[in-house]
CSV table of C-alpha atoms and ligand atoms in Angstrom, one decimal:
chain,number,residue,atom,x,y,z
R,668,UNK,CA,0.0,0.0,0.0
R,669,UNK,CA,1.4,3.4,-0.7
R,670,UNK,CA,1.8,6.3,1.9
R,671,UNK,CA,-1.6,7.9,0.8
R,672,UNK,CA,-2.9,4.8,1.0
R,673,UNK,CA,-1.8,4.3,4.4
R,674,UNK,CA,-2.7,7.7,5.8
R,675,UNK,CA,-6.6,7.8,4.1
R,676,UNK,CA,-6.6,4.0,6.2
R,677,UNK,CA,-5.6,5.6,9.7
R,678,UNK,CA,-7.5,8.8,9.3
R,679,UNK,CA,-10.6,5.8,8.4
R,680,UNK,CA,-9.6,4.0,11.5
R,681,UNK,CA,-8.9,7.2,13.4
R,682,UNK,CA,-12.6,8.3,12.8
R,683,UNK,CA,-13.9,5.1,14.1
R,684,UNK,CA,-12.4,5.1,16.9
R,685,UNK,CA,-13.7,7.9,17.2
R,686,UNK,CA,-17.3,7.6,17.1
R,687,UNK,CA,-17.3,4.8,18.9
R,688,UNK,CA,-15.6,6.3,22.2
R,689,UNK,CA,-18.1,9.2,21.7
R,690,UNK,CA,-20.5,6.9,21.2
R,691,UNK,CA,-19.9,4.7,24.5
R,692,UNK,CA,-20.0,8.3,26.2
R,693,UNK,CA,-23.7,8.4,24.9
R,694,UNK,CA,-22.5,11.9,22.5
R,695,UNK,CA,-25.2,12.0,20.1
R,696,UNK,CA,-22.3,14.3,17.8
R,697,UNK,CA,-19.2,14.7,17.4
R,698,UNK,CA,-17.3,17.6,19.2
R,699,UNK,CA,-16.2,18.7,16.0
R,700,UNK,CA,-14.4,21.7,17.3
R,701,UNK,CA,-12.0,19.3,18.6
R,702,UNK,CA,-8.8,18.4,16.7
R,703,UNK,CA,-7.8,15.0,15.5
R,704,UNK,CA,-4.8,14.4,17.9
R,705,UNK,CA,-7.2,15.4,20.8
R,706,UNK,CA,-9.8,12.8,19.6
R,707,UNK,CA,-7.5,9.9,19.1
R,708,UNK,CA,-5.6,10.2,22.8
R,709,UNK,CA,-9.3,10.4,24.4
R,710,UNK,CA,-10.2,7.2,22.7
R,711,UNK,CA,-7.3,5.4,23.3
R,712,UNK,CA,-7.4,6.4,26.9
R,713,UNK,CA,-3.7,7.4,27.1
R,714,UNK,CA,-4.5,10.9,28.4
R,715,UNK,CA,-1.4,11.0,30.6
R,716,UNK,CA,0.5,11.8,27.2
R,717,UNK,CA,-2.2,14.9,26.7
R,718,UNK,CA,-1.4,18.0,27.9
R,719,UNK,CA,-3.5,19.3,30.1
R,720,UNK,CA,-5.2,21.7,28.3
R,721,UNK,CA,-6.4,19.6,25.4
R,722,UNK,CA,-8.4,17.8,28.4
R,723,UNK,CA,-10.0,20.6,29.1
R,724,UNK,CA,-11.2,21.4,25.8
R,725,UNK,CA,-12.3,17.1,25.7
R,726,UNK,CA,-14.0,17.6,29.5
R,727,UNK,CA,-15.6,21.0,28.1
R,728,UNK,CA,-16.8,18.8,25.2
R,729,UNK,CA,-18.2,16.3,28.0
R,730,UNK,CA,-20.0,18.9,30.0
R,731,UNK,CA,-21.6,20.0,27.2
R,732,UNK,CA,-23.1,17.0,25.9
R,733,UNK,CA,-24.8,16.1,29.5
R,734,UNK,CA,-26.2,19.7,28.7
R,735,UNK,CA,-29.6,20.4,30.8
R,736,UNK,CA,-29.3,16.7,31.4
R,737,UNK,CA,-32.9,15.1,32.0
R,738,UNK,CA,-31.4,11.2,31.3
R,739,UNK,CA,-32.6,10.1,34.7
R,740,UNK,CA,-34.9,11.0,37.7
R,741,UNK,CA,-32.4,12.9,39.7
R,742,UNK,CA,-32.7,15.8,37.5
R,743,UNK,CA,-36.4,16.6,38.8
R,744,UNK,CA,-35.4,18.1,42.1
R,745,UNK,CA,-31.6,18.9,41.2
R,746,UNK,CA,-30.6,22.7,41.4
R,747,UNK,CA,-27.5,22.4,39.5
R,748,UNK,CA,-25.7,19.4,37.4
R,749,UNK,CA,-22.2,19.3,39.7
R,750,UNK,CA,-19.7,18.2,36.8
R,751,UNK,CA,-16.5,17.9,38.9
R,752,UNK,CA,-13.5,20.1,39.3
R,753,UNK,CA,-9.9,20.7,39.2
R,754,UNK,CA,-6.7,20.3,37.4
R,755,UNK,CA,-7.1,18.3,34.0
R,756,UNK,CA,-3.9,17.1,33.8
R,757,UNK,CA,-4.1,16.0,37.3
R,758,UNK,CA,-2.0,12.9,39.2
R,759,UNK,CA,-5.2,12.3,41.5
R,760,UNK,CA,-9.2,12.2,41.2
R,761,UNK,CA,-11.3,12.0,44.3
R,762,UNK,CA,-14.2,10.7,43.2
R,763,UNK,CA,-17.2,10.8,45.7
R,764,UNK,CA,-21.3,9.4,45.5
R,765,UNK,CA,-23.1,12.4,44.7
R,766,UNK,CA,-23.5,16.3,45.4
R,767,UNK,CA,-24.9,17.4,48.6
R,768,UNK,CA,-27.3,20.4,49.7
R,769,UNK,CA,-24.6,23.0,49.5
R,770,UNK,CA,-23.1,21.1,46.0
R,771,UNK,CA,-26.3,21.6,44.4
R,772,UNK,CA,-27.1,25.3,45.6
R,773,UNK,CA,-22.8,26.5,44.3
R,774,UNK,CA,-22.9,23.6,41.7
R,775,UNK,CA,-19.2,22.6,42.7
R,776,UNK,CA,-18.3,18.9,44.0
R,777,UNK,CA,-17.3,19.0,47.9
R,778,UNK,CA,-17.8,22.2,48.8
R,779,UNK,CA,-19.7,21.9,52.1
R,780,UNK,CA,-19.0,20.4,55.4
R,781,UNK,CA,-17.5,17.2,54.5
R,782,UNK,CA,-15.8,19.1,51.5
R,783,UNK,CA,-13.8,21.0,54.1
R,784,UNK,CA,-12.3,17.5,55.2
R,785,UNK,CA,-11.5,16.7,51.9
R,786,UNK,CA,-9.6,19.8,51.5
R,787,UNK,CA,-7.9,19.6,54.9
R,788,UNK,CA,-6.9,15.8,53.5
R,789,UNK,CA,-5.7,17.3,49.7
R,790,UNK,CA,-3.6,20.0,51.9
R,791,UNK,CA,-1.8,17.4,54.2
R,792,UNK,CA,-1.0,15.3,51.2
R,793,UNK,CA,0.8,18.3,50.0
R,794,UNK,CA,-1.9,19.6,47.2
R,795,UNK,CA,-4.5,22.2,46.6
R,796,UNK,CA,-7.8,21.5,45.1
R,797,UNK,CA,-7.1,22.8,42.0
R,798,UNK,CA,-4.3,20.3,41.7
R,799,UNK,CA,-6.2,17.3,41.6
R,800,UNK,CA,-9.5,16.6,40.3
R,801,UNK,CA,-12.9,15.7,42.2
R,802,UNK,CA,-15.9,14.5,40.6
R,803,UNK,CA,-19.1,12.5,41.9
R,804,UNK,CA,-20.3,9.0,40.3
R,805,UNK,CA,-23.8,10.9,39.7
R,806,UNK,CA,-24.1,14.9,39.0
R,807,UNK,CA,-27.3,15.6,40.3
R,808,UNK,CA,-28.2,15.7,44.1
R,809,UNK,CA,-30.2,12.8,45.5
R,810,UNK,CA,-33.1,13.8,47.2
R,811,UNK,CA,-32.8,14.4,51.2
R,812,UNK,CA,-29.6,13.1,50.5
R,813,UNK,CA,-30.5,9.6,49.8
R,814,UNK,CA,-28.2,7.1,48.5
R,815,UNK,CA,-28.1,7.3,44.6
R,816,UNK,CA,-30.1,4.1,43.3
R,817,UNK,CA,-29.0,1.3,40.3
R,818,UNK,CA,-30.5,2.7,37.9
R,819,UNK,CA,-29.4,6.7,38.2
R,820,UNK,CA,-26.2,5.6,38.4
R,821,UNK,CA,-26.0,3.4,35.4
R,822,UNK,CA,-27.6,6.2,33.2
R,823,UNK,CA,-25.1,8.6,34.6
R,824,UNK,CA,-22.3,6.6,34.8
R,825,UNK,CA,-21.0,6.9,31.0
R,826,UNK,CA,-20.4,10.6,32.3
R,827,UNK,CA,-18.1,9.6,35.2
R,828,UNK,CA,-16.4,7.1,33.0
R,829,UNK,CA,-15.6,9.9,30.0
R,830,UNK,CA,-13.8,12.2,32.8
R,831,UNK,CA,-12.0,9.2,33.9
R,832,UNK,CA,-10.8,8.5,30.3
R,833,UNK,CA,-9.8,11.9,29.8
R,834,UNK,CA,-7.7,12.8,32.8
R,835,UNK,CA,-6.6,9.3,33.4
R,836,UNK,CA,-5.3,10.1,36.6
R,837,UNK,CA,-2.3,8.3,38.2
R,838,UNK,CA,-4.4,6.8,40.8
R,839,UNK,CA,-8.0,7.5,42.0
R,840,UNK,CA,-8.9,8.0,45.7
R,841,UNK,CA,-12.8,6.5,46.0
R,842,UNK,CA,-14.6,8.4,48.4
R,843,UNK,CA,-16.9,6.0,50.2
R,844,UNK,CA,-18.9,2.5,50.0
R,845,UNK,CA,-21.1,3.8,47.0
R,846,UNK,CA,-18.2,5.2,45.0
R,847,UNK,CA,-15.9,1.8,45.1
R,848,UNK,CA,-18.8,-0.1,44.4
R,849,UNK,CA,-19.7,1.1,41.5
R,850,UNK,CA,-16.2,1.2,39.8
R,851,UNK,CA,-16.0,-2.1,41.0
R,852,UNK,CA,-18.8,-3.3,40.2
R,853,UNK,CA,-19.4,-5.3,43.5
R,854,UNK,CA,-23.2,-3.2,44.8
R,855,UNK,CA,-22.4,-5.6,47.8
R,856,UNK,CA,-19.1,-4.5,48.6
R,857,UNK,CA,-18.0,-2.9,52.2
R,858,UNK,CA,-16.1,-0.4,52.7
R,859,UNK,CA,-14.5,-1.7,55.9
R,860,UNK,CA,-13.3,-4.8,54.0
R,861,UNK,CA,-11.6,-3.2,50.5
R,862,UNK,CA,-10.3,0.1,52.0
R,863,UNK,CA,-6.6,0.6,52.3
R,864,UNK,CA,-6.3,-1.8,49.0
R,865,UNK,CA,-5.6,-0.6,45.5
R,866,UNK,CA,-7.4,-2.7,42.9
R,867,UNK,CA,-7.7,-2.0,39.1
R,868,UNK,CA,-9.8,0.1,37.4
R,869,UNK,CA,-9.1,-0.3,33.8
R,870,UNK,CA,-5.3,0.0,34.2
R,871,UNK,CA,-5.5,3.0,36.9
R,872,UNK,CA,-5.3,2.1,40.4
R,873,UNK,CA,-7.9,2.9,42.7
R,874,UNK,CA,-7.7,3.0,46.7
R,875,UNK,CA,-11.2,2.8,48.5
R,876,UNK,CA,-11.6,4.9,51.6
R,877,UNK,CA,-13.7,6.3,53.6
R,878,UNK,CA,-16.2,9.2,52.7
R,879,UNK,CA,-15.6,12.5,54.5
R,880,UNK,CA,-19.0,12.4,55.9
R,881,UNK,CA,-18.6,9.6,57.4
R,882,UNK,CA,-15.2,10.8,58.9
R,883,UNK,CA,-17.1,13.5,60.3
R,884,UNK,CA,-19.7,11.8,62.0
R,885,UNK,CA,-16.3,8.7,63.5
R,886,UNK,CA,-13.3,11.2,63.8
R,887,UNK,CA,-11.2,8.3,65.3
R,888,UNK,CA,-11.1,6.7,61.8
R,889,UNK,CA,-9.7,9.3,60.2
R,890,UNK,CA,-5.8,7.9,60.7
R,891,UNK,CA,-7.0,5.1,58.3
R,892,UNK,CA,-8.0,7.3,55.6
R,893,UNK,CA,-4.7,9.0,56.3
R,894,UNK,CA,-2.7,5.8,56.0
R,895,UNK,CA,-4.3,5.0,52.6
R,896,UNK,CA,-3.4,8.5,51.5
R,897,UNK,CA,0.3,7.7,52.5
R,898,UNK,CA,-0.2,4.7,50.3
R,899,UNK,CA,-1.7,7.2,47.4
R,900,UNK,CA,1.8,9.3,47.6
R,901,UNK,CA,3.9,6.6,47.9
R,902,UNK,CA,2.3,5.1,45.1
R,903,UNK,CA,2.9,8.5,42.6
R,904,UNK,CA,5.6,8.5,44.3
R,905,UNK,CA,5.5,12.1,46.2
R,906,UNK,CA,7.3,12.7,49.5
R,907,UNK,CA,5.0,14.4,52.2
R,908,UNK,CA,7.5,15.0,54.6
R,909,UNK,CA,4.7,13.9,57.5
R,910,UNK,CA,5.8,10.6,59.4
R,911,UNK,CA,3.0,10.5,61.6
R,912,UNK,CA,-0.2,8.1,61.0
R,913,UNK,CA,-2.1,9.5,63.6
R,914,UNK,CA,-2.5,13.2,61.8
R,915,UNK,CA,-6.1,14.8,61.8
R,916,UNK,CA,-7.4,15.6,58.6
Y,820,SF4,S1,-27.5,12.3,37.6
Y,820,SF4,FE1,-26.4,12.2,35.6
Y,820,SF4,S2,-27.8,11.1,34.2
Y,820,SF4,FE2,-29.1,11.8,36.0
Y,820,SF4,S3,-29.9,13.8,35.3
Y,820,SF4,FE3,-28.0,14.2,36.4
Y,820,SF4,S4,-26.4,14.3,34.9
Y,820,SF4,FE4,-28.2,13.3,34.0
């Protein structure tokens, strides 16, 4: 085959990759604003060779397919769809069950009470928020704060699972039982069993803890999620400089 050939058979197979990564997200188009390069490294999920800021023009793309997303019941009483936040390019994503009161009211992941533990946890792993990236396995707020059911989180899941293949983070911290049950696919899981051990989410490891709200509410279990942040860092491979397990967070 000769070099035109070859190229009009990759830019072929380039476009079908293509459509059908966009189409796994549930896109009904193509974000055609996006250039070809861009496309290709979402697909293939090796965003760690992206730079950052062509994932934010693929997570801009993202947001604005879910648009004034009605795909599942949890838009009826939702204020605001919380996409997620932080650095694209970033080494870690916290990735919690779903926005809260005050979430839904500022439409930003983990900023109310048990965000401020989060934060005071990013900070004593040596980060600010906008260094890492934090995102919910569904957008919208639950009613009364109710656990998200099966079937909102399958609809909204394709969402969760773009992000993911976009930033492909170095390792994801999974905030809660909901959270590592989902990317595990194990609804029956515990958290007391799987946290403080990495497992696989496709090729990015992923440490189950404890969710900040539930940190607030047992205080004397917050050394644990501190030891499987240690286990984060050492993992990436960043020195902290804090020897201590017992820290508060
Ligand atoms: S939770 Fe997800 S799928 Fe459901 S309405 Fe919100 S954005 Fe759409």
């Amino acid at each position: 085959m000769n070099s035109e050939k070859l190229r009009k058979a990759d830019l072929l197979d380039d476009l079908k990759k293509s459509m059908s990564f966009y189409q796994a997200l549930g896109f009904e188009n193509l974000p055609i604003k996006l250039a070809r390069g861009n496309q290709q490294s979402a697909m293939t999920g090796k965003g760690n060779g992206q730079s950052a800021s062509e994932k934010k023009i693929l997570l801009e793309a993202l947001r604005s397919e879910i648009g004034d997303c009605t795909r599942c019941k949890l838009s009826k009483k939702r204020t605001t769809i919380v996409f997620g936040e932080g650095d694209p390019g970033a080494k870690i994503m916290f990735i919690g069950e779903a926005p809260g009161r005050e979430e839904d009211l500022q439409g930003r992941p983990f900023v109310g009470d048990a965000g401020m533990v989060l934060t005071r946890l990013i900070n004593k792993m040596g980060f600010q928020r906008e260094d890492v990236y934090i995102a919910n396995i569904v957008k919208c707020r639950p009613p009364v704060n109710r656990d998200p059911e099966m079937d909102e989180i399958e609809t909204c899941r394709k969402f969760l699972e773009g992000q993911i293949a976009i930033i492909r983070p170095r390792v994801i911290v999974s905030l809660g039982r909901i959270s590592a049950a989902t990317l595990t696919g194990n609804p029956g899981l515990k958290i007391t069993a799987v946290r403080g051990k990495f497992f696989d989410y496709k090729g990015i490891p992923v440490m189950p803890t404890f969710h900040p709200a539930y940190l607030m509410r047992s205080p004397k279990d917050k050394w644990l999620t501190w030891d499987d942040a240690l286990r984060v860092l050492e993992r990436i491979g960043e020195e902290t400089g804090v020897k201590s397990n017992k820290t508060d967070i």
